[in-house]
XYZ file of C-alpha atoms in Angstrom:
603
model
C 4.801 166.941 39.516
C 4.183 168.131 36.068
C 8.102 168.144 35.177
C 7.518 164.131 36.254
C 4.497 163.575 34.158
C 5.806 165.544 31.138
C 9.377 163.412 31.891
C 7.002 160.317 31.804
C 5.619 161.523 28.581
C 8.198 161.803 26.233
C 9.313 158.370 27.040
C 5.233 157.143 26.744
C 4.820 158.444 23.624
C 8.529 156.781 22.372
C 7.696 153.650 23.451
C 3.936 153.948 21.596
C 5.676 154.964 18.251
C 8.499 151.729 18.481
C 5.181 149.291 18.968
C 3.698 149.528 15.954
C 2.716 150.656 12.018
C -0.580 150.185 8.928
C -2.100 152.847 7.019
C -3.829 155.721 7.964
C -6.944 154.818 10.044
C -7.850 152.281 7.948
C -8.234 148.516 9.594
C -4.718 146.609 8.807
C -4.650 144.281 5.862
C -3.778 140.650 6.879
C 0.122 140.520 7.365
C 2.257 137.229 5.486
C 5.051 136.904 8.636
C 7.303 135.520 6.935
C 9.377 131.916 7.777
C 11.497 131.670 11.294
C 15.197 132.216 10.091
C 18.220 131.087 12.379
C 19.518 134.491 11.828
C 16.166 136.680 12.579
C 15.389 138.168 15.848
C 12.317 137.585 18.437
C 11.527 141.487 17.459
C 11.729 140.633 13.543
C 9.153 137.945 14.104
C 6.894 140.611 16.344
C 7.420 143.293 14.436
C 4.767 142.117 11.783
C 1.937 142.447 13.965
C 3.284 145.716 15.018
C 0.043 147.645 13.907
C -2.191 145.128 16.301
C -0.139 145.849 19.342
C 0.081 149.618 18.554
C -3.491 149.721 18.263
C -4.054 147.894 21.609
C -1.064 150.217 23.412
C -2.703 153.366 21.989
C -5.934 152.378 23.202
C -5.050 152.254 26.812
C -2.577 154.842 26.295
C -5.452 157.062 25.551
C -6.385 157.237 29.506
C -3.748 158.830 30.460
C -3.173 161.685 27.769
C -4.540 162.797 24.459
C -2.685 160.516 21.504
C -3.219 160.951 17.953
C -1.478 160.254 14.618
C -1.664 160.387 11.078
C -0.476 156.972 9.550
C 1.029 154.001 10.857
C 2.123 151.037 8.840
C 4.658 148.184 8.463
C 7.066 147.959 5.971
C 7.979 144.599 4.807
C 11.032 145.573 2.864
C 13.041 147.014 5.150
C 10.972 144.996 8.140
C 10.177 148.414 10.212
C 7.230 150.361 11.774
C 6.804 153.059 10.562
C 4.560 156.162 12.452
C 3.809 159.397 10.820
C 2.937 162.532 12.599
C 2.302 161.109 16.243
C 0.963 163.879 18.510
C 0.937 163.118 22.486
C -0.980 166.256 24.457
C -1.711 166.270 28.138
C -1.991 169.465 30.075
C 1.281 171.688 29.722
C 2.838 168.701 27.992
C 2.746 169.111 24.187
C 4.737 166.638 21.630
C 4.848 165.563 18.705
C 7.433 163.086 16.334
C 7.363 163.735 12.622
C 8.067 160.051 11.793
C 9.329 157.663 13.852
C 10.904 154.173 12.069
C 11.810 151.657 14.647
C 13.048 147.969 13.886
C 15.273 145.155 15.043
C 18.443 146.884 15.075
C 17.471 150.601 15.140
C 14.770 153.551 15.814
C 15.061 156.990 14.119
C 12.242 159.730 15.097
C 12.970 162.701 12.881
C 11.126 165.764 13.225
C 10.731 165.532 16.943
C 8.871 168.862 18.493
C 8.379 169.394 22.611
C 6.809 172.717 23.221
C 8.620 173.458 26.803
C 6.662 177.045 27.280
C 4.130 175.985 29.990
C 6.733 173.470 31.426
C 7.947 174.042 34.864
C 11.920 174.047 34.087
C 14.763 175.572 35.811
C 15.205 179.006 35.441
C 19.049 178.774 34.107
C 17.056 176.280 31.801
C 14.555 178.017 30.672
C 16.988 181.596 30.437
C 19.346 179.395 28.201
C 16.003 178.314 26.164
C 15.227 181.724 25.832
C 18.435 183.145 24.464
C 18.554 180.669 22.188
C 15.674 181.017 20.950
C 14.460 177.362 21.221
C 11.464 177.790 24.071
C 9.779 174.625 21.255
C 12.465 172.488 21.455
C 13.028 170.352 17.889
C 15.171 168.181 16.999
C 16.439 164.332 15.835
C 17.227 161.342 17.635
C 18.551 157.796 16.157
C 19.667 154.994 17.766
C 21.150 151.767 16.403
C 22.203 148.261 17.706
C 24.384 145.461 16.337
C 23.234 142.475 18.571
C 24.695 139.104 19.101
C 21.895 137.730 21.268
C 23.896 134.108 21.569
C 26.933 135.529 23.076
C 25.130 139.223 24.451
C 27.396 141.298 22.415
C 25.866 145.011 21.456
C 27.540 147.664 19.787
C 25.328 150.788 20.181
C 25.537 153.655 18.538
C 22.589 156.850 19.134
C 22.959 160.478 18.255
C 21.069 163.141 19.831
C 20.279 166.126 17.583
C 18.733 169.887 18.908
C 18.535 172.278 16.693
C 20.368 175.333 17.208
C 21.949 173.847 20.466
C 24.170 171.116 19.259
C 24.504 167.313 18.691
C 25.801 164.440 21.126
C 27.067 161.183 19.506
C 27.372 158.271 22.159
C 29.083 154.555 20.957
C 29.827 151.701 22.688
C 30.890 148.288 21.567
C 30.515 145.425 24.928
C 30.971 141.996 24.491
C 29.052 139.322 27.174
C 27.637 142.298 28.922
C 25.048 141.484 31.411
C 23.409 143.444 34.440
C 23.223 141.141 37.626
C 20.435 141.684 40.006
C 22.064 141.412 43.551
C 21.477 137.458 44.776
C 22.523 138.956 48.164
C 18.742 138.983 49.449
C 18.499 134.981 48.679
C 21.575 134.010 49.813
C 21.062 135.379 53.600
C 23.460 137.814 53.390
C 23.822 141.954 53.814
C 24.705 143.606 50.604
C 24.278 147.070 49.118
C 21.666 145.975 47.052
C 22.950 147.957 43.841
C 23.123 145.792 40.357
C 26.635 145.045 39.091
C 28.011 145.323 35.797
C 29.118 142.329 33.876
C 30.902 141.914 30.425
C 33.879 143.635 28.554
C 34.236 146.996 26.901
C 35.560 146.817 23.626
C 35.572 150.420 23.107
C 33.208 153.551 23.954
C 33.111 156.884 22.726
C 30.896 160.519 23.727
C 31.377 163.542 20.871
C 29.496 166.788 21.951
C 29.346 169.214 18.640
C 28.518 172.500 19.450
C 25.711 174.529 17.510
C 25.276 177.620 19.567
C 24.859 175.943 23.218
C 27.857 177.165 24.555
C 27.684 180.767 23.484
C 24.305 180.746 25.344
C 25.405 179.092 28.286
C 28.477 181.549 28.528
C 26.113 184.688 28.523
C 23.620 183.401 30.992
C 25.772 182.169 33.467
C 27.813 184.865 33.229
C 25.348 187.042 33.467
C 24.754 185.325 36.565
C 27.832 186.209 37.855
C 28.243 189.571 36.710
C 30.707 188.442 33.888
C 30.677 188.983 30.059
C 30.219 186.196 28.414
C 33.954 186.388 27.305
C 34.683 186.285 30.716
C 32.690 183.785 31.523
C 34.007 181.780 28.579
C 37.807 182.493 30.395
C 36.868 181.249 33.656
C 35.069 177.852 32.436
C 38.197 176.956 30.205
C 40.398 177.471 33.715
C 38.449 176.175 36.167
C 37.752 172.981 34.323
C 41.714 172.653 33.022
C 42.567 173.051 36.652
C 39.288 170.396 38.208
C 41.135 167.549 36.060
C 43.999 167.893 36.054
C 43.910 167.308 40.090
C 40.886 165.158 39.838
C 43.005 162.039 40.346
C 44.456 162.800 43.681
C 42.691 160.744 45.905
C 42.850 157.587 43.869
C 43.920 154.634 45.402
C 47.586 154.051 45.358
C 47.807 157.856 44.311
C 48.722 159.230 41.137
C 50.831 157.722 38.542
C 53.186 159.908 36.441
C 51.657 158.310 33.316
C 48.441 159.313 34.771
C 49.267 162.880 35.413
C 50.604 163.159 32.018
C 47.198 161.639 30.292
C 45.342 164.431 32.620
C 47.273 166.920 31.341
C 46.478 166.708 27.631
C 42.449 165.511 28.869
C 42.810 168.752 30.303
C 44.239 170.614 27.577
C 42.031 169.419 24.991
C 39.093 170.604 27.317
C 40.399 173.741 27.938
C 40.433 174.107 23.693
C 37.132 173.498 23.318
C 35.977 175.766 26.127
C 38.003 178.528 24.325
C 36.495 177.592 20.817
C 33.628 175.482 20.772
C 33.626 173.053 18.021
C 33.237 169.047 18.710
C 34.600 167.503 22.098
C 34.939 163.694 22.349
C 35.788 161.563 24.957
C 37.071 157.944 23.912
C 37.787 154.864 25.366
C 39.954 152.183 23.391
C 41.429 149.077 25.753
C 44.190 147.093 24.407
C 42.358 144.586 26.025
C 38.824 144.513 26.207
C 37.951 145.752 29.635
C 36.214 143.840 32.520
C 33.682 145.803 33.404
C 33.181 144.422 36.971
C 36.649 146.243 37.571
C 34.216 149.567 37.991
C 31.985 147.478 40.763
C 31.602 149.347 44.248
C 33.240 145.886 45.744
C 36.792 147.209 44.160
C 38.071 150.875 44.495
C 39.135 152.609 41.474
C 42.481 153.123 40.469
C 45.075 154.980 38.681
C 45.794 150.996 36.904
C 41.988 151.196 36.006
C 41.675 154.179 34.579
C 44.709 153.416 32.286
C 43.421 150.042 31.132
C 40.394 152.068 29.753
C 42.549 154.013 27.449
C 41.064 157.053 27.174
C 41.606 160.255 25.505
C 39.862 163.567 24.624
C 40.074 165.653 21.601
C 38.652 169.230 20.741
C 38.539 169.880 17.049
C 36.289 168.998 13.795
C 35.851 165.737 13.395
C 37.772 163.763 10.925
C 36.343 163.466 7.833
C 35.723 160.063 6.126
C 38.207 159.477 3.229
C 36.012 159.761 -0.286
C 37.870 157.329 -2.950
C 37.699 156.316 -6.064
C 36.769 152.525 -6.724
C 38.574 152.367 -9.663
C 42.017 153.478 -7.843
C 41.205 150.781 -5.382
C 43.584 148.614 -7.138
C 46.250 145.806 -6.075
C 49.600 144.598 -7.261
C 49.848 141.294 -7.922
C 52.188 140.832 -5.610
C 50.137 142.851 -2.728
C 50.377 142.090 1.004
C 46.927 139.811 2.315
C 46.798 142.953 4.834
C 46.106 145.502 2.073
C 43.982 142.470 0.556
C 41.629 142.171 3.424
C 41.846 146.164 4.017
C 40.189 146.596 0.328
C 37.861 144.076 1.066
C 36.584 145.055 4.104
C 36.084 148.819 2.676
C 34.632 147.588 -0.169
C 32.360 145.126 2.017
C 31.301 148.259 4.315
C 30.469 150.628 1.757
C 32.187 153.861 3.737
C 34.556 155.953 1.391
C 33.271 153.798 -2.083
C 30.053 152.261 -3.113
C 29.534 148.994 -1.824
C 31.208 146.011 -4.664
C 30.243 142.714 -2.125
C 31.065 140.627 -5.607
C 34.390 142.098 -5.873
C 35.583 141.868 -2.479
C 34.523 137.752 -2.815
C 36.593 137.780 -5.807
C 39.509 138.968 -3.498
C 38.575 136.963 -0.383
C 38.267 133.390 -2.119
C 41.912 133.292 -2.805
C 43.142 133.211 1.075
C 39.826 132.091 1.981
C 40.375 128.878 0.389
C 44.454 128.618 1.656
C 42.842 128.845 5.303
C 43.347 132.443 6.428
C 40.826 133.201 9.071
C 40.812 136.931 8.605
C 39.760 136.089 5.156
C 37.361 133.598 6.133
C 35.383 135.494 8.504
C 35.009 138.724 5.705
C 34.195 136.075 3.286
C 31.418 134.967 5.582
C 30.245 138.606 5.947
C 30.229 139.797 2.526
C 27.559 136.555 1.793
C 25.566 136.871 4.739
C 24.717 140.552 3.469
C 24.633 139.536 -0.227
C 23.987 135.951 -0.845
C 23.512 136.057 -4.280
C 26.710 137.232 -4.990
C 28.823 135.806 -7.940
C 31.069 133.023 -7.168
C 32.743 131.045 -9.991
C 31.274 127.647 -9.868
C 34.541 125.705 -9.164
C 35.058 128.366 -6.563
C 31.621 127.020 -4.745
C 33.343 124.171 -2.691
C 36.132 125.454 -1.645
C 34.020 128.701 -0.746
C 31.531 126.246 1.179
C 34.765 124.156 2.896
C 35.893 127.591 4.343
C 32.576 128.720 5.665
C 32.253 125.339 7.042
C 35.232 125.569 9.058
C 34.269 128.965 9.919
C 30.976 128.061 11.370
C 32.504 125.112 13.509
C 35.098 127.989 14.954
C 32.438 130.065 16.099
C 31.946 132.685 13.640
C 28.219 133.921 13.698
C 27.434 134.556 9.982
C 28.835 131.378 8.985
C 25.788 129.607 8.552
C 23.542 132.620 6.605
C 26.664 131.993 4.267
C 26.767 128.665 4.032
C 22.998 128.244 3.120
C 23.445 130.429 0.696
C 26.577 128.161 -1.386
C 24.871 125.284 -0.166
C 22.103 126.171 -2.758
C 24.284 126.329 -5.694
C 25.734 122.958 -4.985
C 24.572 119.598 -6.045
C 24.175 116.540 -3.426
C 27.375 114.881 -4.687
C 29.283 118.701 -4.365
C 28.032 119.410 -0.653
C 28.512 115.794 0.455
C 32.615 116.163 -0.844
C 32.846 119.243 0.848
C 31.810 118.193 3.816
C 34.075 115.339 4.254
C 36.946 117.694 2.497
C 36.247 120.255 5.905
C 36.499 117.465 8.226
C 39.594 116.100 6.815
C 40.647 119.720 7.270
C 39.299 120.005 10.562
C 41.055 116.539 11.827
C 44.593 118.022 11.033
C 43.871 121.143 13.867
C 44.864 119.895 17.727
C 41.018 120.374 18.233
C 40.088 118.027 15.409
C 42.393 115.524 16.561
C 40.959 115.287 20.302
C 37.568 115.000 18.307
C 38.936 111.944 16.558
C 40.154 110.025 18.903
C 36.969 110.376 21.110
C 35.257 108.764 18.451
C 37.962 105.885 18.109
C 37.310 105.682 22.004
C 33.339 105.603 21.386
C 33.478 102.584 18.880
C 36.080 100.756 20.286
C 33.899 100.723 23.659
C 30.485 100.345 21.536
C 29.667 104.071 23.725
C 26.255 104.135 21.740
C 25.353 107.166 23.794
C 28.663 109.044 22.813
C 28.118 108.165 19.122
C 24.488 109.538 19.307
C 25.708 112.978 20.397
C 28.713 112.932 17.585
C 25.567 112.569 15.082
C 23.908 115.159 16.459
C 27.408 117.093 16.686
C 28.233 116.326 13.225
C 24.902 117.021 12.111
C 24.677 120.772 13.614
C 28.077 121.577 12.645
C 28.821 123.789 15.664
C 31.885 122.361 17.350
C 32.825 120.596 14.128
C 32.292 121.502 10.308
C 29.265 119.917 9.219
C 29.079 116.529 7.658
C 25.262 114.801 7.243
C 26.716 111.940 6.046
C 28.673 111.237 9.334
C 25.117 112.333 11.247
C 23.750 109.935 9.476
C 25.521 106.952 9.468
C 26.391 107.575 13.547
C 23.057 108.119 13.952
C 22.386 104.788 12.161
C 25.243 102.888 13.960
C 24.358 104.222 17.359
C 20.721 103.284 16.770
C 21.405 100.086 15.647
C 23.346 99.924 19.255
C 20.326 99.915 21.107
C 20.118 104.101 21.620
C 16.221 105.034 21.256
C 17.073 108.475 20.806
C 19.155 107.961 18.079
C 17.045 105.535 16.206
C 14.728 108.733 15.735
C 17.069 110.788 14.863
C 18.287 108.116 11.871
C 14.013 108.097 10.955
C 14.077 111.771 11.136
C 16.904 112.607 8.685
C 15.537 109.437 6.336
C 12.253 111.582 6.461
C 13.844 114.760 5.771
C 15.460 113.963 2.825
C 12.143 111.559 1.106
C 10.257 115.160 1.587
C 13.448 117.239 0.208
C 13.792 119.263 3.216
C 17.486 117.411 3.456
C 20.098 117.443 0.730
C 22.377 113.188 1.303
C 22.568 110.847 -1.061
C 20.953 107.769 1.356
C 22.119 104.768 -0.847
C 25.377 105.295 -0.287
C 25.024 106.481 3.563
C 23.578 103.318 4.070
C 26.014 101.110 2.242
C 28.898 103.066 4.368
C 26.674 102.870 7.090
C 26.513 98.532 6.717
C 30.405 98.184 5.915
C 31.220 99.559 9.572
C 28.504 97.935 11.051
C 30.084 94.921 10.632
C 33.784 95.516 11.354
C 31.833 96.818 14.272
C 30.037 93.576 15.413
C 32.908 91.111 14.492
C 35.020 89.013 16.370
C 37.728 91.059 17.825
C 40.274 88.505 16.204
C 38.406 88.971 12.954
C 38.360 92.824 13.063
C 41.541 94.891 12.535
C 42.261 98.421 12.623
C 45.219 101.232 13.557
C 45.231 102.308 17.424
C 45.840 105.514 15.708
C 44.722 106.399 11.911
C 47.455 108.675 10.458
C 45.930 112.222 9.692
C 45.822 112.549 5.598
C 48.749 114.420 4.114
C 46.960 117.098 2.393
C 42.990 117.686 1.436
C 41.721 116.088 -1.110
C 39.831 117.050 -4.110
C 35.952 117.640 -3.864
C 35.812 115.498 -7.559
C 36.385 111.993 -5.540
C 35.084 110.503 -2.643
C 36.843 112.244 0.328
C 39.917 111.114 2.530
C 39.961 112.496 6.088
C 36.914 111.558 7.521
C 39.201 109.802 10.343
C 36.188 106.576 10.473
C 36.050 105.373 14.300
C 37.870 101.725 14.776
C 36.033 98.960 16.028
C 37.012 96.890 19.177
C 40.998 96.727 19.343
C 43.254 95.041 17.181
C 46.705 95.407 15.421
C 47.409 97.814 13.986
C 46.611 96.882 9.977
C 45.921 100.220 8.237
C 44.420 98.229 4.969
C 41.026 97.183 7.672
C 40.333 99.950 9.264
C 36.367 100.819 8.694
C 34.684 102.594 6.127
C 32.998 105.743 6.083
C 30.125 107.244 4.648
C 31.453 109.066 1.126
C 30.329 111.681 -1.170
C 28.533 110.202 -4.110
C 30.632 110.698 -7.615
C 29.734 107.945 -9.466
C 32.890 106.203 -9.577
C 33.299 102.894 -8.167
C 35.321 102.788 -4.236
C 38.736 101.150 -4.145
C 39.111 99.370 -0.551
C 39.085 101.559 2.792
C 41.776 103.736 3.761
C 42.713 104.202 7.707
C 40.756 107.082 7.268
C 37.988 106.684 5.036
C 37.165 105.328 1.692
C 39.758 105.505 -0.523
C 39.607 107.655 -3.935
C 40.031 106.761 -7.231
C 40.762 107.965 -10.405
């Protein structure tokens, strides 16, 4: 019973310290939460009010064991609680946490004391305690996460600290991973009730480093069996080479050579570190990432299983990271875009050098801008974690073309990046982009499906299926972002008869009067007028190509752009010089006649 409540405890008191932070007993000051952000978390807009809830949790809390603590208070900066000196004391259970830090993507609680003396352990426990020493238990434990809430991707990293025993690192890196409550209940049917495991492993790793546990364990159970503890240390380093290497024989489908030959080194490596404790880690990297619902109870593991897991075990110090000099981190220039995007990415990461984010952008715009997606998505990185970093300014459009193109592929910092070039644009500058990253766009196989739907939508006056391109070309998530476009479809489709889209046109008018919304309106609406009316004339009055030709290459952000691949009206011949204008960027230079694809540039 008092094992369970001092179990219960230590997880109590955890969960008190990641609530909340203020200062010292004093009443919290009023807190300035800041503005929603696309990229911030539920938990970064909670964890402002952190000292309110910790002060109601510790309040009710206080019923069920003695809580104290020093100082609590939020830090605005680095957007974590922050707990000093937390004490948690009911009957043989005694605790206390140093500091504990906890925010959106991590909680540290340093200085972490359990006093186990009056605890009711298990004697081998409590013997191995004793030998060591370490009857008050102290220690550190840290835990991080990298979270993609959209697409429930975590990468999780926590490392478990006791002093004088030894440290356990755990990682693992899941992508979709979900944990389904058994609908067997609902459905009528007889199931064994268990949850099941959902997602893909990306890779997973356990590292035990030994600071004196072994040695201990080694004396007391040998003890225990009237060994020495060299003995003892003999037997363990046997008896576990000989447990795995046959612990595979009563798989299904039976043992593989390749499997036998994997246990054997698993086994080997074990038996090292059993002989010499040092570090021991267990890792598992798939070629592919792994379906985790392979490891269900519905299908029986098997030698094929275990193999597409990839693991392998290693005894031995653990690598050490690689300590360079940034000024030897130099490249030819004639150097391979591999070694390119390897210097980037270390300098972008900070591990081995000091973090340069403006020099790996100077390295990344090159293939950034000619399309690379490798480069692209560091690009996107290296501004979402410094926005402000240096960009020439006739780098800024091609910089925002690429994140734009980025964004509509899926890649999750795209947009933090793009805001941030967006701001050192003008109107004229963002509106050429945009229609330069659409013409881009309209050249991939998915860009051309996207252009003929639209052909399809006017042709057929589909007002509903223009509405939802605004909105589409408007949020820039299946297709680069182009306000112009949102605009005038909005406008077209609204002009159609669609309600919905009639406030969407209002809305985006509205934005931009108030500044909230960078487009250049007289010329949307011009654009906007000029299709309208190939639109609504007679079909043997309005001309246009069954199928506009894709642009030859992108054109220049200092013109009104080519590629926007405008919708035709109702059918006709084909007659490339009628085809229907689109909305342009803004230059200041007067528009030569319509191109199949847009307006035309000029010089």
């Amino acid at each position: 019973m008092r094992s369970s409540f001092a179990a219960g405890m230590v997880g109590l008191s955890l969960v008190l310290a990641a609530v909340g932070p203020s200062a010292g007993q004093e009443r919290p000051s009023p807190i300035t939460v800041p503005a929603a952000e696309g990229s911030r978390s539920l938990s970064d807009l909670l964890l402002p009010y952190s000292p309110y809830l910790f002060d109601a949790i510790i309040t009710g809390a206080r019923s069920l064991a003695e809580i104290t603590y020093q100082s609590r208070r939020y830090d605005p900066i680095m957007r974590t609680l922050i707990v000093n000196g937390l004490q948690v004391d009911r009957d043989d259970f005694h605790m206390r946490v140093g500091q504990a830090r906890i925010g959106s993507a991590e909680a540290v609680f340093e200085d972490v004391v359990i006093d186990t003396r009056a605890l009711p352990l298990d004697p081998t426990v409590r013997t191995v305690l004793q030998r060591l020493g370490r009857e008050i238990v102290t220690g550190d434990v840290a835990v991080t996460v990298t979270m993609d809430a959209a697409q429930a991707n975590y990468d999780l990293q926590a490392d478990v600290r006791m002093d004088g025993a030894g440290r356990l690192d755990l990682q693992a890196d899941v992508a979709g991973f979900h944990i389904l409550v058994p609908l067997d209940e609902l459905e009528g049917r007889d199931g064994n009730g268990s949850p099941e495991l959902a997602g893909r492993l990306r890779s997973a790793s356990a590292s035990f480093t030994d600071a004196g546990l072994a040695a201990a364990l080694y004396e007391v159970v040998g003890a225990g069996q009237g060994m020495t503890a060299p003995q003892a240390r003999a037997a363990a380093s046997m008896t576990a080479g000989i447990a795995i290497a046959s612990m595979f024989n009563g798989f299904s489908g039976g043992e593989t050579a390749e499997l036998k030959a994997a246990a054997r080194q698993w086994s080997a490596a074990v038996q090292a570190f059993l002989a010499r404790p040092d570090r021991l880690a267990v890792t598992l990297l798939p070629a592919q990432p792994f379906d985790l619902s392979r490891l269900s109870a519905k299908q029986p593991i098997d030698a094929a299983t275990i193999l597409a897991l990839n693991p392998s075990v290693a005894a031995g110090a653990a690598p050490k990271l690689a300590l360079r000099d940034p000024a030897k981190l130099t490249l030819g220039p004639d150097a391979q875009l591999s070694d390119i995007l390897s210097v980037a990415q270390t300098l972008i990461e900070g591990r081995g050098v000091p973090q340069d984010i403006e020099r790996a952008v100077t390295l990344l715009l090159p293939p950034a801008r000619a399309d690379n997606r490798a480069a692209i998505a560091l690009l996107a990185r290296a501004l979402a974690l410094d926005p402000g970093a240096k960009i020439p300014q006739d780098g800024l459009v091609g910089t925002y073309v690429a994140l734009a193109l980025a964004k509509a592929d899926g890649l999750r910092p795209a947009e933090q990046s793009l805001a941030a070039v967006r701001s050192r644009l003008s109107p004229a500058e963002i509106a050429a982009a945009e229609d330069d990253a659409a013409a881009r766009w309209r050249q991939t196989p998915v860009g051309t499906k996207q252009r003929q739907a639209e052909i399809r939508a006017f042709q057929m006056q589909d007002w509903p299926t223009v509405r939802r391109l605004a909105f589409a070309y408007y949020e820039g998530v299946t297709m680069p972002r182009n306000v112009m476009r949102a605009y005038g479809w909005a406008s077209i489709a609204a002009a159609g008869g669609d309600a919905i889209a009639a406030r969407f046109r209002d809305e985006l008018t509205e934005a931009v009067n108030s500044g909230r919304l960078v487009l250049p309106l007289d010329k949307a609406r011009e654009a906007t007028n000029d299709l309208w009316r190939l639109i609504i004339a007679e079909p043997a009055e309005a001309t246009a190509p069954a199928a506009p030709p894709t642009p030859a290459a992108p054109p220049t952000p200092s013109a009104p752009m080519d590629g926007a691949g405008g919708p035709a009206p109702a059918p006709a011949p084909d007659d490339a010089a009628s085809a229907p204008p689109e909305p342009a960027a803004e230059t200041g230079s007067a528009e030569a006649p319509s191109s199949p694809d847009g307006p035309t540039k000029t010089q």
